[in-house]
Amino acid sequence: MVDQGIFGWIFASLLGLFVFLSLLLKNKGKGGASVETRDDCVKSTAHGECRSKTASDEDDVIIVGAGVAGAALAHTLGKDGRRVRVIERDLTEPDRIVGELLQPGGYLKLIELGLQDCVEEIDAQRVLGYALFKDGKSTKLSYPLENFHSDIAGRSFHNGRFIQRMRKKAANLSNVQLEQGTVTSLLEENGIIRGVNYKTKDGDARTAYAPLTIVCDGCFSNLRRSLCTPKVDVPSCFVGLLLEDSELPFADHGHVVLADPSPILFYRISSTEIRCLVDVPGQKVPSISNGEMAKYLKTVVAPQIPPELYDGFIAAINKGNIRTMPNRSMPAAPHPTPGALLMGDAFNMRHPLTGGGMTVALSDIVVLRDLLKPLCDLNDAPTLCKYLESFYTLRKPVASTINTLAGALYRVFCASPDQARKEMRDACFDYLSLGGVCSSGPVSLLSGLNPRPLSLVCHFFAVAGYGVGRLLLPFPSPKRVWIGARIISGASGIIFPIIKAEGIRQMFFPATVPAYYRAPPS
């Protein structure tokens, strides 16, 4: 009997120990060391706070803003299986005068993201190149599309229609939630962004949580100050008009008039409408309300536009629907922040003269998608932040080429009383008119088809060299030599500050940046 009692005691002890260890392992498998589940809340022992089990706790990514960048990103991440919450201030169709021209390089990125059908059924127009006008002369610059499928071209359209198509496509994914609300602040805990505070359409204050918050709230972003060093420059403003039932001198081409004091753009955005953007240098424009703007457009601008567009231009002024928008530029200067990322115009802007903004945004989304694709878990914010530093380097070839070209070309195309600047402007027009590599090279950079910074610098100084050569032939004089030296100096003064702001090392030698080789966290 004693032996049986001892045996039973030993058996019971071993059985109890086995059950205890099984329960302990089971709790660890559920993450019991970091999260305790109790009824209706999840308690984080790391931060000691209780959060309601709402749908927001299930989000992988919060996207602030559903413009071009936000909507495209939502669809892209949702298609990859991420649970995405998009919070947009206003879900009605936007009505803007910019963001209406997508370069061929941007259209290729749209195809890569599976969003090419978003330019269908919105009366989008094919764009095959540009036409330049100066002092009564014109030249046509076609995109080098010979090696691409016949569908590849630029596209121009109503910005709002394009955005609504992308929003609809993103919202059709079951794991993407599109919500109207205003994000008031980022939710920070111990230096890590955990989500956002926002107000719903009805004014209710709410909080949403996710391991990664991506801010895409546009050029007027009120959230970027904590995520970057915003150095916003406003070199000019666009005055927008809509010409109806007019014909462009060169069909399927954007038109750039090298006017005085600065360029004028024309491009078709539907089968019956042509967008006109008149650049006005500085931050102040003539008043619309007292008629000064109409007078300025009729007396200063109208005499300089192609005759084919004159009547439509005057009719658009008389119709009175004149709109203005400041042109902003801002180099990317991020503060890598665990749990958050900036994208789109909230992160990086360039002068809209070259229509490169959407191409940069879509290219950035492709880069980010490829970086995030190997990751199953986004919850280790510090490790994820260190890994995503490679994003800022990998985006540089495309972004820096388009940014630098936009800033440099705007400076060159603006009229100036300075003789050296006049010569540079004339040389640029005549260089592009030469054809061959002199036109296809710069246009391939402009279109986003060949985003190579070194090629950009070579062409830019080739223009300057062409201008100097014309001055010195057939016989140089001291005055011409002096002007030639000032052309080179002026060209350097235009492009080098832009390159410096973009980052010389990241722009030309990205492979020397350690983040370039950063591997996905295990």
PDB file of N, CA and C in Angstrom, residues 4 117 270 303 354 431-432 452 476:
ATOM      1  N   GLN A   4       2.357   1.722  -3.409  1.00  0.00           N
ATOM      2  CA  GLN A   4       1.384   2.248  -4.367  1.00  0.00           C
ATOM      3  C   GLN A   4       1.131   3.743  -4.142  1.00  0.00           C
ATOM      4  N   ASP A 117      -5.770  51.166 -65.803  1.00  0.00           N
ATOM      5  CA  ASP A 117      -7.176  51.352 -66.187  1.00  0.00           C
ATOM      6  C   ASP A 117      -7.792  52.590 -65.548  1.00  0.00           C
ATOM      7  N   SER A 270      -9.126  67.065 -72.007  1.00  0.00           N
ATOM      8  CA  SER A 270     -10.280  66.277 -72.444  1.00  0.00           C
ATOM      9  C   SER A 270     -10.448  66.517 -73.938  1.00  0.00           C
ATOM     10  N   PRO A 303      -0.802  88.623 -76.262  1.00  0.00           N
ATOM     11  CA  PRO A 303      -0.030  88.881 -77.501  1.00  0.00           C
ATOM     12  C   PRO A 303       1.102  87.884 -77.741  1.00  0.00           C
ATOM     13  N   THR A 354       7.501  70.962 -65.597  1.00  0.00           N
ATOM     14  CA  THR A 354       7.782  69.765 -66.388  1.00  0.00           C
ATOM     15  C   THR A 354       6.767  68.641 -66.149  1.00  0.00           C
ATOM     16  N   TYR A 431      19.281  74.509 -79.164  1.00  0.00           N
ATOM     17  CA  TYR A 431      19.863  73.187 -78.911  1.00  0.00           C
ATOM     18  C   TYR A 431      18.799  72.106 -79.046  1.00  0.00           C
ATOM     19  N   LEU A 432      17.623  72.344 -78.438  1.00  0.00           N
ATOM     20  CA  LEU A 432      16.534  71.371 -78.530  1.00  0.00           C
ATOM     21  C   LEU A 432      15.994  71.259 -79.955  1.00  0.00           C
ATOM     22  N   ARG A 452      18.503  59.516 -65.482  1.00  0.00           N
ATOM     23  CA  ARG A 452      19.926  59.411 -65.148  1.00  0.00           C
ATOM     24  C   ARG A 452      20.490  60.795 -64.843  1.00  0.00           C
ATOM     25  N   PRO A 476      36.043  85.607 -81.803  1.00  0.00           N
ATOM     26  CA  PRO A 476      35.747  86.026 -80.417  1.00  0.00           C
ATOM     27  C   PRO A 476      36.213  87.453 -80.169  1.00  0.00           C
TER      28      PRO A 476
END
